[in-house]
Amino acid sequence: MPVEISIYPSGFAKELAKPGAYELDISSDKVTIRAFDTSGAFYAMQSVMGLIDSNNPAELPVVSIKDAPRFQYRGVMVDVARNFHSKEAILSTIDQMAAYKLNKLHLHLSDDEGWRLEIPGLPELTDIGSKRCFDLDEKSCLLPQLGSGSTTDNFGSGHFSRADYVEILKYAKARSVEVIPEIDMPAHARAAVVSMEARYERLMNEGDEAAANEYRLMDPEDTSNVTTVQFYDKKSFINPCMESSTRFVDKVITEVAAMHKEAGMPLSTWHYGGDEAKNIKLGGGFQDVNAEEKVAWKGDIDQSKQDQPFAKSPQCQAMIDSGDVKDFGHLPSHFAEQVSKIAADKGIENFQAWEDGLKYSEGADAFATSNTRVNFWEVLYWGGASTIYDWANKGYDVVASNPDYVYMDFPYEVDSKERGYYWGTRATDTRKMFGFAPENMPQNAETSVDRDGNGFTAKGEFEAERPFLGMSAQLWSETVRTDEQFEYMVFPRVLAAAERAWHAADWENPYKVGVEYSQDTNLVDKDALLADWTRFANVLGQRELAKLEKAGIDYRLPVPGAVVEQGELAMNIQFPGVALQYSVDGENWLDYNDEQRPSVTGEVWVRSKSASGNLFSRVTQVQ
C-alpha cells in the first residue's frame, strides 16, 4: 500500500498548529499523511504502526485521524548512576518511547554512587568513578554501595564510552527523541569528587601542582559537618566557590557538546541536577536535643554541631563576605546561574534542573540561557499541588515530574514482594498513572490518597499564568539493579504516562484558583474516568502487551485478583485479555476459565500469563 507524506504547516487549524501535529487518512488503497513538521510525520507513521494487529499484520483499518500533542515535553528520566543500565537497555527504551510518542530521554549520568560517561581528558571519572569495589582508600574504585558487593563485575559498575554515547544519540535522533544529559551538582556528586581527588593525588605525586588543582572539586580546608539525604558527608558536594569547580563544569559540558555535535544532535539542553544540596540533620526530620517543644517522631541531635553545606569552607566564606552571595543557603542556586552562563556561552538554549536547586534564584530571568526548565518533584499532599503554579509564574518552563504519580521506582502495588521505594507514595500502578491530571494538580486529591493511604485536601492558590511545558516519568535506580528489573519497573505503566503527556482527557477539569478537591468532593466525572481507563486497559491487555513482548521487553504482568468462594476459585485481572492460571500444588499449572470456575480446597497458587506463554506474573497464594 503506498504512503504519501507531505509537510504542510500552514494547513493546520490553530488548535492543531504545533510541532508534532499530523493528519492521517487510511483508505482502502493508500495511506495519506499531512504533517505540521517532520516529527508530525514520524508520529503519524507510529500511529499507522500502532493500528497494525499483531495477529493480522496484513490489514489496516480505514480511518481518519487529526492529532497533536498535549505537551511539547514528553519525557522519561532514566537513572544509570545509582545502578548502571546497559546501552542495549537504553536503545530498547528509545524504541518504545518512539512508539508511544515520548520525545525526551533525560539521562541521569552522575550521582554519589557512580559516574557513567567517559569524558576525554578526565579518565579518573570512569576509571574510578564508574566502579564500585572494596578499596577503603578509593584509589581504584568507589566503596561498595547499594548492595553491589566487593567486586566490579555487577550492576554497581559500568559506563558509556564516548562511542557508546554517540551511538545512543544517533539512535535517538533517528526516532525523534532528544537526549538530555544530566550531570548532578553541586550535591549528589561524590563519584566526581572522589575521582578528582584521585586525579589530584596522582598529579601531585608527579610533581605537577598546577595540573593537580585544575579540576579539583573540594576545598581541602572545608571542615563542615554535613550529612546528605543519602547519609554521605561533605565529599558528596562539588564546592561551588572554587574556580576549579567552574573549570570542571566547563570541561565536561565542552566534551559532552562535542559528542552531540558528532552525532548530529546539537546539545540544546543541559541538565544541572541541583537537588538536595542540604544537611538532612538540619531539616524537618530532626530537632535539637535542647529544644523546648519536642515532636515525638523527630530525631534528637545536637544541632549546634551541624553545618550547612560549605559553611566552613574558607573559599565560600570569602564569597559570602564579598557580598556576591547572600548566605550559604543561596550558594547552590548561585552556582546554577553560573553554570547557565557556561551553557549559554556554548550556544545551549535550555538550562534544566530539579526545582529545589533553583529555589533561591529570583526567577527564570536570573539565568543566561534562553529558557530555564524545572523538573517539579514536590509531592502533591505536601503542598506541591499549589506551588507548581508559582514556579511557572516565575517564568520557568515546568515539567511535571511528581513522585507520587510519575516516579517508576515505587512499587506497583502494596506488597512486600514488589520492589521499590515508598517515601512519596506507597504504590503507583498503571491505573493511577493513567488517572493523573498534570495540569490541574488539586484534582488528584479527589482520585488518589497520600503515602499512608489517607485522603488529603488540595486547592490552587496561584493563578496559572503560563502553561506547563510538559511532564516526565522517572526511574531512579537505587532499588533497580538489572536491565530486567529496569524494564519490569518501567513497562507497562510508562504507557499511561505517555497517554497523559500526549492527550488531555475529558474527565480532567480545568484548573481554577480556590477550587478545593478531596476524597469528599465530587467534582471529577469518575464515570468518564472509569470508562476511559477501561478502554485503555483493554488496549493494553488485548494489543500493546503483545507488542512489548515481541520487542523483547521484560514488562510486568499484573498479579491476578483471586478469591475462593463456596469452594470455587474466582479470578480477575487488571488488563482484559491477559490469560489466568492456577495451581493446586504450586508446580503444575492449569488455565482458568471464568465460565467454568474450578472447585478447589486448601491453598491455591495463581498467576497471569502473556499471550505467547513465555512471560508470567509474580505468583501469589489464596486459600
mmCIF file of C-alpha atoms in Angstrom, residues 307-480:
data_model
loop_
_atom_site.group_PDB
_atom_site.id
_atom_site.type_symbol
_atom_site.label_atom_id
_atom_site.label_comp_id
_atom_site.label_asym_id
_atom_site.label_seq_id
_atom_site.Cartn_x
_atom_site.Cartn_y
_atom_site.Cartn_z
ATOM 1 C CA ASP A 307 26.672 22.823 59.464
ATOM 2 C CA GLN A 308 25.086 23.934 56.256
ATOM 3 C CA PRO A 309 26.980 22.697 53.199
ATOM 4 C CA PHE A 310 30.146 24.770 52.625
ATOM 5 C CA ALA A 311 29.661 26.733 55.876
ATOM 6 C CA LYS A 312 33.248 26.056 56.970
ATOM 7 C CA SER A 313 34.839 26.369 53.566
ATOM 8 C CA PRO A 314 37.172 29.394 53.639
ATOM 9 C CA GLN A 315 36.642 29.912 49.919
ATOM 10 C CA CYS A 316 32.869 30.010 50.332
ATOM 11 C CA GLN A 317 33.150 32.229 53.391
ATOM 12 C CA ALA A 318 35.172 34.661 51.289
ATOM 13 C CA MET A 319 32.453 34.667 48.632
ATOM 14 C CA ILE A 320 29.798 35.423 51.260
ATOM 15 C CA ASP A 321 31.941 38.160 52.789
ATOM 16 C CA SER A 322 32.406 39.773 49.375
ATOM 17 C CA GLY A 323 28.657 40.189 49.017
ATOM 18 C CA ASP A 324 28.462 38.131 45.822
ATOM 19 C CA VAL A 325 26.096 35.681 47.509
ATOM 20 C CA LYS A 326 23.668 36.412 50.345
ATOM 21 C CA ASP A 327 24.395 33.361 52.511
ATOM 22 C CA PHE A 328 25.422 29.710 52.365
ATOM 23 C CA GLY A 329 21.895 28.558 51.562
ATOM 24 C CA HIS A 330 21.944 30.600 48.348
ATOM 25 C CA LEU A 331 25.180 29.039 47.043
ATOM 26 C CA PRO A 332 23.624 26.142 45.054
ATOM 27 C CA SER A 333 21.248 28.459 43.185
ATOM 28 C CA HIS A 334 24.072 30.949 42.580
ATOM 29 C CA PHE A 335 26.191 28.137 41.171
ATOM 30 C CA ALA A 336 23.297 27.156 38.893
ATOM 31 C CA GLU A 337 23.231 30.671 37.497
ATOM 32 C CA GLN A 338 26.985 30.488 36.835
ATOM 33 C CA VAL A 339 26.642 27.133 35.087
ATOM 34 C CA SER A 340 23.855 28.565 32.928
ATOM 35 C CA LYS A 341 26.333 31.194 31.708
ATOM 36 C CA ILE A 342 28.755 28.455 30.679
ATOM 37 C CA ALA A 343 25.937 26.684 28.848
ATOM 38 C CA ALA A 344 24.760 29.865 27.130
ATOM 39 C CA ASP A 345 28.305 30.699 26.004
ATOM 40 C CA LYS A 346 28.361 27.344 24.220
ATOM 41 C CA GLY A 347 25.107 28.031 22.390
ATOM 42 C CA ILE A 348 22.948 25.815 24.601
ATOM 43 C CA GLU A 349 19.394 27.181 24.621
ATOM 44 C CA ASN A 350 17.850 25.396 27.590
ATOM 45 C CA PHE A 351 19.039 25.099 31.176
ATOM 46 C CA GLN A 352 17.208 22.498 33.243
ATOM 47 C CA ALA A 353 17.263 21.488 36.918
ATOM 48 C CA TRP A 354 15.278 19.821 39.671
ATOM 49 C CA GLU A 355 13.232 22.674 41.051
ATOM 50 C CA ASP A 356 14.692 22.828 44.567
ATOM 51 C CA GLY A 357 18.123 23.553 43.099
ATOM 52 C CA LEU A 358 16.872 26.933 41.873
ATOM 53 C CA LYS A 359 14.703 27.913 44.833
ATOM 54 C CA TYR A 360 16.853 30.889 45.849
ATOM 55 C CA SER A 361 17.054 32.392 42.360
ATOM 56 C CA GLU A 362 14.762 35.311 41.570
ATOM 57 C CA GLY A 363 13.185 33.576 38.590
ATOM 58 C CA ALA A 364 13.917 32.367 35.090
ATOM 59 C CA ASP A 365 15.360 35.758 34.138
ATOM 60 C CA ALA A 366 18.290 35.142 36.517
ATOM 61 C CA PHE A 367 19.684 32.565 34.087
ATOM 62 C CA ALA A 368 21.712 33.206 30.968
ATOM 63 C CA THR A 369 20.104 30.651 28.673
ATOM 64 C CA SER A 370 17.095 31.458 26.507
ATOM 65 C CA ASN A 371 14.895 29.116 28.542
ATOM 66 C CA THR A 372 15.093 27.705 32.049
ATOM 67 C CA ARG A 373 13.254 24.492 32.839
ATOM 68 C CA VAL A 374 12.469 22.818 36.126
ATOM 69 C CA ASN A 375 11.507 19.244 36.842
ATOM 70 C CA PHE A 376 8.920 19.888 39.538
ATOM 71 C CA TRP A 377 9.155 16.999 42.002
ATOM 72 C CA GLU A 378 7.264 18.059 45.118
ATOM 73 C CA VAL A 379 4.617 15.588 46.259
ATOM 74 C CA LEU A 380 1.117 16.961 45.982
ATOM 75 C CA TYR A 381 -0.043 16.267 49.543
ATOM 76 C CA TRP A 382 2.914 18.263 50.957
ATOM 77 C CA GLY A 383 1.930 21.386 49.038
ATOM 78 C CA GLY A 384 3.080 20.599 45.523
ATOM 79 C CA ALA A 385 -0.478 20.755 44.205
ATOM 80 C CA SER A 386 -0.306 24.521 44.657
ATOM 81 C CA THR A 387 3.338 25.610 44.443
ATOM 82 C CA ILE A 388 3.912 24.176 40.960
ATOM 83 C CA TYR A 389 1.930 27.089 39.504
ATOM 84 C CA ASP A 390 4.136 29.598 41.304
ATOM 85 C CA TRP A 391 7.186 28.145 39.546
ATOM 86 C CA ALA A 392 5.530 28.568 36.169
ATOM 87 C CA ASN A 393 4.527 32.124 37.027
ATOM 88 C CA LYS A 394 8.182 32.955 37.732
ATOM 89 C CA GLY A 395 8.990 32.251 34.108
ATOM 90 C CA TYR A 396 10.217 28.680 34.385
ATOM 91 C CA ASP A 397 9.200 26.055 31.846
ATOM 92 C CA VAL A 398 7.692 23.487 34.196
ATOM 93 C CA VAL A 399 7.983 19.755 33.577
ATOM 94 C CA ALA A 400 5.589 17.956 35.940
ATOM 95 C CA SER A 401 7.654 15.148 37.497
ATOM 96 C CA ASN A 402 5.688 14.495 40.677
ATOM 97 C CA PRO A 403 6.962 11.500 42.684
ATOM 98 C CA ASP A 404 3.543 10.412 43.903
ATOM 99 C CA TYR A 405 2.269 9.891 40.351
ATOM 100 C CA VAL A 406 5.066 9.519 37.794
ATOM 101 C CA TYR A 407 8.025 8.005 39.665
ATOM 102 C CA MET A 408 8.548 4.477 38.411
ATOM 103 C CA ASP A 409 10.858 3.341 41.211
ATOM 104 C CA PHE A 410 7.862 2.965 43.543
ATOM 105 C CA PRO A 411 6.068 -0.410 43.857
ATOM 106 C CA TYR A 412 3.242 -1.273 41.502
ATOM 107 C CA GLU A 413 1.145 -2.424 44.438
ATOM 108 C CA VAL A 414 1.239 -2.636 48.222
ATOM 109 C CA ASP A 415 3.039 -5.937 48.624
ATOM 110 C CA SER A 416 6.362 -6.718 50.261
ATOM 111 C CA LYS A 417 7.334 -8.785 47.225
ATOM 112 C CA GLU A 418 7.220 -5.727 44.955
ATOM 113 C CA ARG A 419 10.484 -3.800 44.795
ATOM 114 C CA GLY A 420 10.727 -0.053 45.117
ATOM 115 C CA TYR A 421 10.890 2.938 47.419
ATOM 116 C CA TYR A 422 7.783 4.270 49.146
ATOM 117 C CA TRP A 423 8.775 7.650 50.595
ATOM 118 C CA GLY A 424 6.481 9.547 48.199
ATOM 119 C CA THR A 425 3.663 7.073 47.765
ATOM 120 C CA ARG A 426 3.043 3.512 48.857
ATOM 121 C CA ALA A 427 2.361 2.335 45.314
ATOM 122 C CA THR A 428 1.747 3.583 41.782
ATOM 123 C CA ASP A 429 0.211 1.188 39.305
ATOM 124 C CA THR A 430 -0.664 1.785 35.665
ATOM 125 C CA ARG A 431 -4.182 2.890 36.543
ATOM 126 C CA LYS A 432 -3.013 5.542 38.998
ATOM 127 C CA MET A 433 -0.560 6.945 36.458
ATOM 128 C CA PHE A 434 -3.299 6.969 33.823
ATOM 129 C CA GLY A 435 -5.583 8.927 36.175
ATOM 130 C CA PHE A 436 -3.017 11.668 36.827
ATOM 131 C CA ALA A 437 -4.244 15.173 35.948
ATOM 132 C CA PRO A 438 -0.977 17.051 35.237
ATOM 133 C CA GLU A 439 -2.462 20.472 34.509
ATOM 134 C CA ASN A 440 -4.971 20.547 37.369
ATOM 135 C CA MET A 441 -2.878 19.292 40.258
ATOM 136 C CA PRO A 442 -5.521 19.800 43.004
ATOM 137 C CA GLN A 443 -7.884 17.454 41.130
ATOM 138 C CA ASN A 444 -5.672 14.493 42.009
ATOM 139 C CA ALA A 445 -6.702 14.813 45.672
ATOM 140 C CA GLU A 446 -10.153 13.547 44.702
ATOM 141 C CA THR A 447 -8.890 10.489 42.838
ATOM 142 C CA SER A 448 -5.952 9.306 44.985
ATOM 143 C CA VAL A 449 -4.524 9.185 48.512
ATOM 144 C CA ASP A 450 -1.297 10.130 50.288
ATOM 145 C CA ARG A 451 1.550 7.738 51.092
ATOM 146 C CA ASP A 452 -0.216 6.463 54.213
ATOM 147 C CA GLY A 453 -3.391 5.661 52.318
ATOM 148 C CA ASN A 454 -5.235 8.667 53.718
ATOM 149 C CA GLY A 455 -7.145 11.288 51.813
ATOM 150 C CA PHE A 456 -5.794 14.819 51.533
ATOM 151 C CA THR A 457 -7.081 18.218 50.525
ATOM 152 C CA ALA A 458 -5.616 20.332 47.723
ATOM 153 C CA LYS A 459 -6.529 23.770 46.467
ATOM 154 C CA GLY A 460 -4.982 26.081 43.909
ATOM 155 C CA GLU A 461 -3.536 29.208 45.490
ATOM 156 C CA PHE A 462 -1.752 30.722 42.469
ATOM 157 C CA GLU A 463 -3.103 31.824 39.119
ATOM 158 C CA ALA A 464 -1.948 29.679 36.196
ATOM 159 C CA GLU A 465 -0.301 32.432 34.166
ATOM 160 C CA ARG A 466 1.835 30.133 32.000
ATOM 161 C CA PRO A 467 1.074 26.625 30.731
ATOM 162 C CA PHE A 468 3.397 23.803 31.710
ATOM 163 C CA LEU A 469 5.995 22.680 29.191
ATOM 164 C CA GLY A 470 5.263 19.020 29.796
ATOM 165 C CA MET A 471 5.593 16.009 32.042
ATOM 166 C CA SER A 472 8.156 13.306 32.665
ATOM 167 C CA ALA A 473 8.135 9.817 34.186
ATOM 168 C CA GLN A 474 11.204 8.993 36.304
ATOM 169 C CA LEU A 475 13.070 5.770 37.038
ATOM 170 C CA TRP A 476 15.568 6.168 39.872
ATOM 171 C CA SER A 477 17.680 3.047 40.192
ATOM 172 C CA GLU A 478 18.709 2.591 43.838
ATOM 173 C CA THR A 479 16.471 -0.492 44.029
ATOM 174 C CA VAL A 480 16.666 -1.397 40.339
#
